[in-house]
Tab-separated table of C-alpha atoms in Angstrom:
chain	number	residue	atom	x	y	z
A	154	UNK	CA	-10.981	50.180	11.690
A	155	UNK	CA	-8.208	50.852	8.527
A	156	UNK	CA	-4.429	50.206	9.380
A	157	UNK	CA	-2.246	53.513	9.215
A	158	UNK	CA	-2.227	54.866	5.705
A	159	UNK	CA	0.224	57.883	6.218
A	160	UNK	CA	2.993	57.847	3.114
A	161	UNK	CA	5.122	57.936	6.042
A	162	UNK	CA	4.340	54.468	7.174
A	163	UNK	CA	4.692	52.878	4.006
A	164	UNK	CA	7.737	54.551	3.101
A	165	UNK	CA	9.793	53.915	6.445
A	166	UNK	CA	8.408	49.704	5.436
A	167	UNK	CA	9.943	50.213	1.789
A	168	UNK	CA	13.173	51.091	3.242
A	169	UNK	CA	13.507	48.561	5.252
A	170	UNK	CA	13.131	45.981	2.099
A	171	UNK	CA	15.926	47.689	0.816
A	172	UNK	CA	15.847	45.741	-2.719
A	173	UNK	CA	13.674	46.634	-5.413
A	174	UNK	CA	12.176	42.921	-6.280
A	175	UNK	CA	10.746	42.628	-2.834
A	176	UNK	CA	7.516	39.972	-2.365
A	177	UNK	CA	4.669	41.782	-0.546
A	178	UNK	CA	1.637	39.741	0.635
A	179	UNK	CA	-1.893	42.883	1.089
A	180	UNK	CA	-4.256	39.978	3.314
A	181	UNK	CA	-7.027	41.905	3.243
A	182	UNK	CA	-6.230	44.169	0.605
A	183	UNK	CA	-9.950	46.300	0.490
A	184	UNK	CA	-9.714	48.903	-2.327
A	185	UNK	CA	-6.211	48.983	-3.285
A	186	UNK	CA	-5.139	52.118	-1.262
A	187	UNK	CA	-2.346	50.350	0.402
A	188	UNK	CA	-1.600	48.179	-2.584
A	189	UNK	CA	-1.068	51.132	-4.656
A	190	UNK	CA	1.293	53.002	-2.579
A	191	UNK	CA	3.560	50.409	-2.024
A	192	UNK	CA	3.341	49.704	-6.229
A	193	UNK	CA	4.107	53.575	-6.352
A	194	UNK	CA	7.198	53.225	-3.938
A	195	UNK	CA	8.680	49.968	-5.250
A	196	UNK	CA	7.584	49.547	-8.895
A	197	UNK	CA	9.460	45.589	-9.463
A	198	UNK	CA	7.715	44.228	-6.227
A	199	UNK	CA	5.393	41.156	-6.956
A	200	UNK	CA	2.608	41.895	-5.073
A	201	UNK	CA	-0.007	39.199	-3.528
A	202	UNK	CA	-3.394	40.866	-2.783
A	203	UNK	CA	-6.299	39.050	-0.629
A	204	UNK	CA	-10.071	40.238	-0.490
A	205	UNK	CA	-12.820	37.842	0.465
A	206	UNK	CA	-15.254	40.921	0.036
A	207	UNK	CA	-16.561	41.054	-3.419
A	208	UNK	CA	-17.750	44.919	-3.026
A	209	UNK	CA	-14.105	45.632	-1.932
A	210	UNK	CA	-12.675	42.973	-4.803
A	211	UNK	CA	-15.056	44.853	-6.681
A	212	UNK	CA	-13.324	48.431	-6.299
A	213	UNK	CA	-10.065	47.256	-6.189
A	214	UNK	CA	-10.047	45.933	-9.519
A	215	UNK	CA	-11.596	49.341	-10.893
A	216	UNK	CA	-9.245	51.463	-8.556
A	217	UNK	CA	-6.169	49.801	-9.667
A	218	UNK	CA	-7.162	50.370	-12.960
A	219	UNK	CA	-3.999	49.892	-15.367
A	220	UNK	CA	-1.799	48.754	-11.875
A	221	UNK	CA	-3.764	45.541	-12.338
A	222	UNK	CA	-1.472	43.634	-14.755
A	223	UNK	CA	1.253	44.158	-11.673
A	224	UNK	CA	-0.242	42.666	-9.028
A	225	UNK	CA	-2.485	39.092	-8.305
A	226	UNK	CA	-5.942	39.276	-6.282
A	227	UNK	CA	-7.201	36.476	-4.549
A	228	UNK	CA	-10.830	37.385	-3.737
A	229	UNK	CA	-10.532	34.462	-0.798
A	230	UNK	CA	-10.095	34.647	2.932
A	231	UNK	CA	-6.055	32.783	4.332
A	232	UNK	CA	-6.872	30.916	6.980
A	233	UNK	CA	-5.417	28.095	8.997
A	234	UNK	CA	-7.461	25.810	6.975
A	235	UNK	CA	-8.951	24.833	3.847
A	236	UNK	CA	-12.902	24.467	3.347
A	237	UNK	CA	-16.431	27.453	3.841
A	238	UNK	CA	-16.797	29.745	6.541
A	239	UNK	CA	-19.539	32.306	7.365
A	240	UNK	CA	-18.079	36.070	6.642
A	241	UNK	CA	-19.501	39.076	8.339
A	242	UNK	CA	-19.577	41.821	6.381
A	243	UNK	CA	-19.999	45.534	7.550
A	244	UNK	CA	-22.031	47.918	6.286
A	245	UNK	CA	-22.729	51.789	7.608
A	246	UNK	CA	-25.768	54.254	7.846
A	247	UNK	CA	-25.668	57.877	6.486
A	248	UNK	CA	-22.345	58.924	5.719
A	249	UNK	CA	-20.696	55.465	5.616
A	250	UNK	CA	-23.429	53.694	3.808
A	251	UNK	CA	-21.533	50.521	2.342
A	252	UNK	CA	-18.449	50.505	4.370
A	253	UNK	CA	-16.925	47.055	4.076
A	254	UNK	CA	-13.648	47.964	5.755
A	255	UNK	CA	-15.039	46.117	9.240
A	256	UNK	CA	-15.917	42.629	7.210
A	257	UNK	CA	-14.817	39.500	9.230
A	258	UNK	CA	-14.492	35.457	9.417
A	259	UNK	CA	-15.142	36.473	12.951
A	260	UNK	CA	-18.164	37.069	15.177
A	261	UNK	CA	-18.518	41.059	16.030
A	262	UNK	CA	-18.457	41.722	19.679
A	263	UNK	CA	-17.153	44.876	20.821
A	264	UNK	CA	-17.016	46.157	18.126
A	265	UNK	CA	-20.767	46.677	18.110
A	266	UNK	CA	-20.600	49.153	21.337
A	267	UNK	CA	-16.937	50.898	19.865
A	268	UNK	CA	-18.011	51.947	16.298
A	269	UNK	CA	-22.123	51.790	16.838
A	270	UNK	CA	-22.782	53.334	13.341
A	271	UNK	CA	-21.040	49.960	11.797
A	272	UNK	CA	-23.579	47.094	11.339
A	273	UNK	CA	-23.182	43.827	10.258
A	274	UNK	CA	-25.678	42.191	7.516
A	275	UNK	CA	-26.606	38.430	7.570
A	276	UNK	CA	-23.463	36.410	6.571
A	277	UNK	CA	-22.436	34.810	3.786
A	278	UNK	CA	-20.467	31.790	2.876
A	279	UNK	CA	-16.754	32.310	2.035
A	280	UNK	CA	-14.056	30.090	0.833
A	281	UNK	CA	-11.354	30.423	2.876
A	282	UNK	CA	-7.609	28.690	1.787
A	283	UNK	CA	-5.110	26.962	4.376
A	284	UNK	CA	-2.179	29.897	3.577
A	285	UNK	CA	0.755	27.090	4.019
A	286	UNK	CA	-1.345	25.290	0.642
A	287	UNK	CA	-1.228	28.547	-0.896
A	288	UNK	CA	2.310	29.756	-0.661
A	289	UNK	CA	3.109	26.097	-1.849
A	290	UNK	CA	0.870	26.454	-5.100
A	291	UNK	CA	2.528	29.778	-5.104
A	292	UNK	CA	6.252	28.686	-4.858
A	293	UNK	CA	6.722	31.482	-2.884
A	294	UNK	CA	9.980	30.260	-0.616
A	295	UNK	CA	10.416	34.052	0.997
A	296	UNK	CA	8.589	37.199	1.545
A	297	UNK	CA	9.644	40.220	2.178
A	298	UNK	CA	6.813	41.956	4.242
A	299	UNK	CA	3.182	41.113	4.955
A	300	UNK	CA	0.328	43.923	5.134
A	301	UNK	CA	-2.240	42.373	7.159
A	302	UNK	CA	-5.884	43.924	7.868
A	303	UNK	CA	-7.816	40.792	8.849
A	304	UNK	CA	-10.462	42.521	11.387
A	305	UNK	CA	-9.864	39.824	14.418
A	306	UNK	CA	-8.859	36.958	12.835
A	307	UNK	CA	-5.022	37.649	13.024
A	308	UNK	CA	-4.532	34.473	14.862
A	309	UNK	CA	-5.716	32.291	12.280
A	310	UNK	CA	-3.155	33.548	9.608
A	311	UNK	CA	-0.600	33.347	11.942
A	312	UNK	CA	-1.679	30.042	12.692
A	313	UNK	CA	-2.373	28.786	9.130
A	314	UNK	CA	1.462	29.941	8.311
A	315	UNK	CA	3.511	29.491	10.893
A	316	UNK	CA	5.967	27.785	8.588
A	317	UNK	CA	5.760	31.066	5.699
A	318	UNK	CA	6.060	33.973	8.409
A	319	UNK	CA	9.650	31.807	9.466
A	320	UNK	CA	10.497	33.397	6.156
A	321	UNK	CA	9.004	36.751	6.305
A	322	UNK	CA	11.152	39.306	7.474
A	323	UNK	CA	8.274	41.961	8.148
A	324	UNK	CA	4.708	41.846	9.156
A	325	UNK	CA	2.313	44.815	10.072
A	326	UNK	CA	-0.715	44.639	11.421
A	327	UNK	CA	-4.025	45.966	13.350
A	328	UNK	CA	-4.607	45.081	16.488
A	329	UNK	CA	-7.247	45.404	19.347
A	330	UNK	CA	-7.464	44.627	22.897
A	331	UNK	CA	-10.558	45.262	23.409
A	332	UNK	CA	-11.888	42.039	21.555
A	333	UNK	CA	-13.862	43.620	18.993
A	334	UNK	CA	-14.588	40.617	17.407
A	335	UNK	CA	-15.144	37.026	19.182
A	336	UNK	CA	-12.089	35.321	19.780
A	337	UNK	CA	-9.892	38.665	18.745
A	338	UNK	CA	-6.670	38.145	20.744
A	339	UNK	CA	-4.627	41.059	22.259
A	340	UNK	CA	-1.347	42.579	20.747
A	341	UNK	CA	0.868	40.486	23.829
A	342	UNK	CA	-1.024	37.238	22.675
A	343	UNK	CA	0.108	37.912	19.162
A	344	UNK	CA	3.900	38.939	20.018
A	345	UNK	CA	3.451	35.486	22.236
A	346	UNK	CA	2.211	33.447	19.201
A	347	UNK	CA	5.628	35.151	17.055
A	348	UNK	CA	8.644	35.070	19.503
A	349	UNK	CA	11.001	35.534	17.009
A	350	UNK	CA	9.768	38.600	15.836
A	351	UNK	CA	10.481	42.459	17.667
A	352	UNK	CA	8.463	45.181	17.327
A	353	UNK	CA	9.815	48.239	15.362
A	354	UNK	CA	7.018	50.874	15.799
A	355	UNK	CA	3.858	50.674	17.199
A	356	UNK	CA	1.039	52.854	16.341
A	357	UNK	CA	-1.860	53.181	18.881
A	358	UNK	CA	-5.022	55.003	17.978
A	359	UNK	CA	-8.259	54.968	20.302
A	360	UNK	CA	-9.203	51.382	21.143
A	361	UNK	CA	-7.072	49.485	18.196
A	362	UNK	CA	-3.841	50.097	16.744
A	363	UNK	CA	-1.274	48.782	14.137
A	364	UNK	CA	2.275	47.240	14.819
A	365	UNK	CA	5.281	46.937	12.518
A	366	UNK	CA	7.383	43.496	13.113
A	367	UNK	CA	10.507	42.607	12.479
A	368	UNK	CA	11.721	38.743	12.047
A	369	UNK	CA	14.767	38.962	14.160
A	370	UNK	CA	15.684	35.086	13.086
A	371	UNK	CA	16.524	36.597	9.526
């Protein structure tokens, strides 16, 4: 549902960096949590945050707070392409009325039978950005570690920046595979799709799990 958020997790990442300037790309960023730790662990990183989700956008920019004038939100979805897209977005009943962590550019499939108390409202049009356009507009030549929570649509970033993650020394991710969402591929597709990354650590949990990568080519 939510990548790992243990201090642990984000702390072994930092250390990895090892610099203090490091470039950190949040794609699907949600409330901040994640942003903020790695802000509180590595105070000079430039930080790139992504959240097509306006009630997410919406509480990052008031959880952040003062933190804002450090990093750059881009409430838009990277994708392989440029142009609209229908996004998904979750919602809960009871307890997780409003949960948006589940939104997606993709379909839900299993999803629907693994987590029944999620539901999905009618969609709504999203603008989605080709992510090789954006780290040109960006000028960004390097970066140091991507945090991606994309809900099943991993293999369009990878897809849409095939060229950028040859210059990204880490990536972690979530991963299913079980398909939760239409079109989801599995964690060996995705190491398939990157052969010149390694895995570092894996973390499984129920029917999901995230993965820490290493670029092995830098």
């Amino acid at each position: 549902m939510e990548p790992t958020s243990s201090l642990t997790v984000h702390q072994q990442i930092v250390s990895l960096l090892q610099k203090p300037d490091r470039v950190i790309l949040d794609i699907g960023c949600n409330d901040g949590t994640d942003t903020r730790k790695f802000l509180e662990l590595c105070p000079q990183a430039q930080l790139y945050c992504f959240e097509p989700d306006p009630r997410a956008a919406a509480r990052f920019k008031k959880n952040m707070d003062h933190y804002l004038n450090k990093v750059n939100l881009f409430e838009i979805a990277i994708s392989d392409r440029n142009g609209m897209i229908d996004f998904h977005p979750s919602n809960g009943n009871g307890d997780a009325k409003e949960w948006d962590l589940s939104g997606s550019i993709r379909r839900p499939k299993n999803h629907l039978v693994e987590y029944d108390w999620v539901r999905f409202d009618h969609p709504i049009p999203l603008k989605l950005d080709g992510w090789m356009d954006w780290c040109s507009e960006a000028n960004l030549k390097c970066i140091d570690f991507i945090w991606m929570d994309v809900q099943g649509a991993e293999s369009d970033v990878i897809a849409g920046g095939r060229n950028t993650l040859s210059n990204t020394r880490f990536v972690y991710m979530e991963y299913s595979d079980q398909e939760l969402f239409e079109g989801q591929q599995s964690l060996q597709a995705i190491l398939d799709s990157l052969p010149s990354f390694e895995v570092v650590t894996q973390y499984p949990h129920g029917v999901e799990g995230d993965v820490l990568l290493r670029n092995t080519s830098l």
